[in-house]
PDB file of C-alpha atoms in Angstrom:
ATOM      1  CA  MET A 282      -0.003  -0.014  -0.018  1.00  0.00           C
ATOM      2  CA  SER A 283       1.612   3.265  -1.181  1.00  0.00           C
ATOM      3  CA  VAL A 284       1.044   6.745   0.529  1.00  0.00           C
ATOM      4  CA  GLY A 285      -2.181   8.192  -0.827  1.00  0.00           C
ATOM      5  CA  SER A 286      -3.218   5.319  -2.814  1.00  0.00           C
ATOM      6  CA  PRO A 287      -6.966   5.042  -3.504  1.00  0.00           C
ATOM      7  CA  THR A 288      -6.984   1.252  -3.263  1.00  0.00           C
ATOM      8  CA  PRO A 289      -8.499  -0.183   0.010  1.00  0.00           C
ATOM      9  CA  MET A 290      -6.431  -2.551   2.228  1.00  0.00           C
ATOM     10  CA  ALA A 291      -6.599  -5.901   2.208  1.00  0.00           C
ATOM     11  CA  GLY A 292      -8.562  -7.770   4.594  1.00  0.00           C
ATOM     12  CA  TRP A 293      -5.423  -9.161   6.386  1.00  0.00           C
ATOM     13  CA  GLN A 294      -3.747  -5.593   6.506  1.00  0.00           C
ATOM     14  CA  ARG A 295      -6.979  -4.079   7.964  1.00  0.00           C
ATOM     15  CA  ALA A 296      -7.204  -6.859  10.482  1.00  0.00           C
ATOM     16  CA  ASN A 297      -3.687  -6.367  11.658  1.00  0.00           C
ATOM     17  CA  VAL A 298      -4.038  -2.574  11.730  1.00  0.00           C
ATOM     18  CA  LEU A 299      -7.274  -2.848  13.682  1.00  0.00           C
ATOM     19  CA  ALA A 300      -5.491  -5.358  16.101  1.00  0.00           C
ATOM     20  CA  ALA A 301      -2.571  -3.033  16.620  1.00  0.00           C
ATOM     21  CA  ALA A 302      -5.146   0.002  17.260  1.00  0.00           C
ATOM     22  CA  GLN A 303      -6.950  -2.271  19.912  1.00  0.00           C
ATOM     23  CA  TYR A 304      -3.690  -3.000  21.473  1.00  0.00           C
ATOM     24  CA  LEU A 305      -2.669   0.752  21.894  1.00  0.00           C
ATOM     25  CA  ARG A 306      -6.094   1.719  23.078  1.00  0.00           C
ATOM     26  CA  ASP A 307      -5.644  -0.716  26.025  1.00  0.00           C
ATOM     27  CA  ILE A 308      -2.031   0.701  26.420  1.00  0.00           C
ATOM     28  CA  VAL A 309      -3.449   4.377  26.304  1.00  0.00           C
ATOM     29  CA  SER A 310      -6.600   3.430  28.684  1.00  0.00           C
ATOM     30  CA  ARG A 311      -3.763   2.135  31.417  1.00  0.00           C
ATOM     31  CA  THR A 312      -1.458   5.271  30.812  1.00  0.00           C
ATOM     32  CA  PRO A 313      -3.290   8.089  30.115  1.00  0.00           C
ATOM     33  CA  GLY A 314      -0.314  10.482  30.150  1.00  0.00           C
ATOM     34  CA  ASP A 315       1.511   8.498  27.363  1.00  0.00           C
ATOM     35  CA  VAL A 316       1.427  10.951  24.510  1.00  0.00           C
ATOM     36  CA  LYS A 317       3.488   8.923  22.250  1.00  0.00           C
ATOM     37  CA  ALA A 318       1.119   6.030  22.418  1.00  0.00           C
ATOM     38  CA  GLN A 319      -1.918   8.191  22.131  1.00  0.00           C
ATOM     39  CA  ALA A 320      -0.247   9.658  18.734  1.00  0.00           C
ATOM     40  CA  VAL A 321       0.331   6.225  17.386  1.00  0.00           C
ATOM     41  CA  TYR A 322      -3.063   5.284  18.304  1.00  0.00           C
ATOM     42  CA  GLN A 323      -4.579   7.953  16.504  1.00  0.00           C
ATOM     43  CA  GLY A 324      -2.440   7.603  13.474  1.00  0.00           C
ATOM     44  CA  LEU A 325      -3.481   3.948  13.041  1.00  0.00           C
ATOM     45  CA  LEU A 326      -7.213   5.204  13.469  1.00  0.00           C
ATOM     46  CA  GLU A 327      -6.131   7.633  10.587  1.00  0.00           C
ATOM     47  CA  VAL A 328      -4.951   4.784   8.469  1.00  0.00           C
ATOM     48  CA  LEU A 329      -8.293   2.852   8.951  1.00  0.00           C
ATOM     49  CA  GLU A 330     -10.510   5.891   8.528  1.00  0.00           C
ATOM     50  CA  PRO A 331      -8.760   8.288   5.961  1.00  0.00           C
ATOM     51  CA  ALA A 332     -11.645  10.766   6.156  1.00  0.00           C
ATOM     52  CA  ARG A 333     -10.337  11.097  10.033  1.00  0.00           C
ATOM     53  CA  ARG A 334      -7.138  12.365   8.684  1.00  0.00           C
ATOM     54  CA  ALA A 335      -8.562  14.817   6.417  1.00  0.00           C
ATOM     55  CA  ILE A 336     -10.723  16.220   9.274  1.00  0.00           C
ATOM     56  CA  ARG A 337      -7.662  16.569  11.519  1.00  0.00           C
ATOM     57  CA  GLN A 338      -5.641  18.379   8.772  1.00  0.00           C
ATOM     58  CA  GLN A 339      -8.318  20.890   8.049  1.00  0.00           C
ATOM     59  CA  ARG A 340      -8.717  21.583  11.839  1.00  0.00           C
ATOM     60  CA  GLU A 341      -4.862  22.012  12.016  1.00  0.00           C
ATOM     61  CA  LEU A 342      -4.725  24.486   9.101  1.00  0.00           C
ATOM     62  CA  SER A 343      -7.723  26.500  10.154  1.00  0.00           C
ATOM     63  CA  GLU A 344      -6.152  26.813  13.655  1.00  0.00           C
ATOM     64  CA  ALA A 345      -2.833  27.806  12.086  1.00  0.00           C
ATOM     65  CA  ALA A 346      -4.721  30.474   9.877  1.00  0.00           C
ATOM     66  CA  ARG A 347      -6.422  31.910  12.841  1.00  0.00           C
ATOM     67  CA  SER A 348      -3.216  32.374  14.956  1.00  0.00           C
ATOM     68  CA  SER A 349      -1.415  33.936  11.912  1.00  0.00           C
ATOM     69  CA  GLY A 350      -4.145  36.387  11.734  1.00  0.00           C
ATOM     70  CA  THR A 351      -3.738  37.631  15.221  1.00  0.00           C
ATOM     71  CA  LEU A 352       0.097  37.932  14.583  1.00  0.00           C
ATOM     72  CA  ARG A 353      -0.689  39.874  11.731  1.00  0.00           C
ATOM     73  CA  GLU A 354      -2.585  42.465  13.776  1.00  0.00           C
ATOM     74  CA  LYS A 355      -0.193  42.428  16.492  1.00  0.00           C
ATOM     75  CA  ARG A 356       2.680  43.162  13.950  1.00  0.00           C
ATOM     76  CA  ALA A 357       0.411  45.885  12.302  1.00  0.00           C
ATOM     77  CA  GLY A 358       0.250  47.611  15.746  1.00  0.00           C
ATOM     78  CA  SER A 359       3.961  47.588  16.502  1.00  0.00           C
ATOM     79  CA  GLU A 360       4.842  48.970  12.945  1.00  0.00           C
ATOM     80  CA  ARG A 361       2.366  52.005  13.420  1.00  0.00           C
ATOM     81  CA  ARG A 362       3.982  52.748  16.577  1.00  0.00           C
ATOM     82  CA  ARG A 363       7.391  52.632  14.952  1.00  0.00           C
ATOM     83  CA  ASN A 364       6.310  55.012  12.500  1.00  0.00           C
ATOM     84  CA  GLU A 365       5.135  57.494  14.720  1.00  0.00           C
ATOM     85  CA  ARG A 366       8.498  57.471  16.695  1.00  0.00           C
ATOM     86  CA  ARG A 367      10.136  58.091  13.338  1.00  0.00           C
ATOM     87  CA  ARG A 368       8.231  61.359  12.629  1.00  0.00           C
ATOM     88  CA  VAL A 369       9.467  62.966  15.832  1.00  0.00           C
ATOM     89  CA  ASN A 370      12.699  64.914  14.907  1.00  0.00           C
ATOM     90  CA  LEU A 371      14.988  64.470  17.690  1.00  0.00           C
ATOM     91  CA  GLY A 372      17.953  66.481  16.061  1.00  0.00           C
ATOM     92  CA  PRO A 373      21.604  65.236  15.880  1.00  0.00           C
ATOM     93  CA  PRO A 374      22.878  62.759  18.572  1.00  0.00           C
ATOM     94  CA  GLY A 375      24.802  64.591  21.378  1.00  0.00           C
ATOM     95  CA  GLY A 376      28.273  63.764  22.357  1.00  0.00           C
ATOM     96  CA  VAL A 377      31.690  63.801  20.745  1.00  0.00           C
ATOM     97  CA  GLU A 378      31.850  64.340  16.822  1.00  0.00           C
ATOM     98  CA  ARG A 379      33.162  61.098  15.393  1.00  0.00           C
ATOM     99  CA  ARG A 380      33.789  62.161  11.915  1.00  0.00           C
ATOM    100  CA  ARG A 381      37.210  63.264  11.082  1.00  0.00           C
ATOM    101  CA  ASN A 382      37.698  67.185  10.925  1.00  0.00           C
ATOM    102  CA  ASP A 383      40.337  67.132   7.957  1.00  0.00           C
ATOM    103  CA  ARG A 384      38.153  65.771   5.086  1.00  0.00           C
ATOM    104  CA  ARG A 385      40.045  65.281   1.920  1.00  0.00           C
ATOM    105  CA  THR A 386      38.639  66.547  -1.349  1.00  0.00           C
ATOM    106  CA  GLY A 387      39.687  66.530  -4.897  1.00  0.00           C
ATOM    107  CA  ARG A 388      43.313  65.725  -5.829  1.00  0.00           C
ATOM    108  CA  ASP A 389      44.255  65.856  -2.186  1.00  0.00           C
ATOM    109  CA  ARG A 390      42.570  62.533  -1.494  1.00  0.00           C
ATOM    110  CA  ARG A 391      45.170  60.595  -3.836  1.00  0.00           C
ATOM    111  CA  ASN A 392      48.389  62.306  -2.356  1.00  0.00           C
ATOM    112  CA  ARG A 393      47.695  61.554   1.429  1.00  0.00           C
ATOM    113  CA  ALA A 394      48.331  58.126   3.018  1.00  0.00           C
TER     114      ALA A 394
END
């Protein structure tokens, strides 16, 4: 069985996947905190029911789209504040002048070392 193939599983394949899912369901019921076993169990159920996988993917995509919308709104607010700060003219920075006073111009530039 290849990934995304439209052909259904053979009877023995389905029976084996179902037996593994039932075994994992027993393990998950005994240790509810085992996240890895829960994920494997859900994956096996998705193999048995491909519609379950499609529903999960749609749910994850919609949650991601919702969260990206809130990030965009937050980012727009911070950009607005930054632009307002740039409109204020603070003048030149105070302190010592860092540029060299003897600026070379024209031919003088090539003769000095």
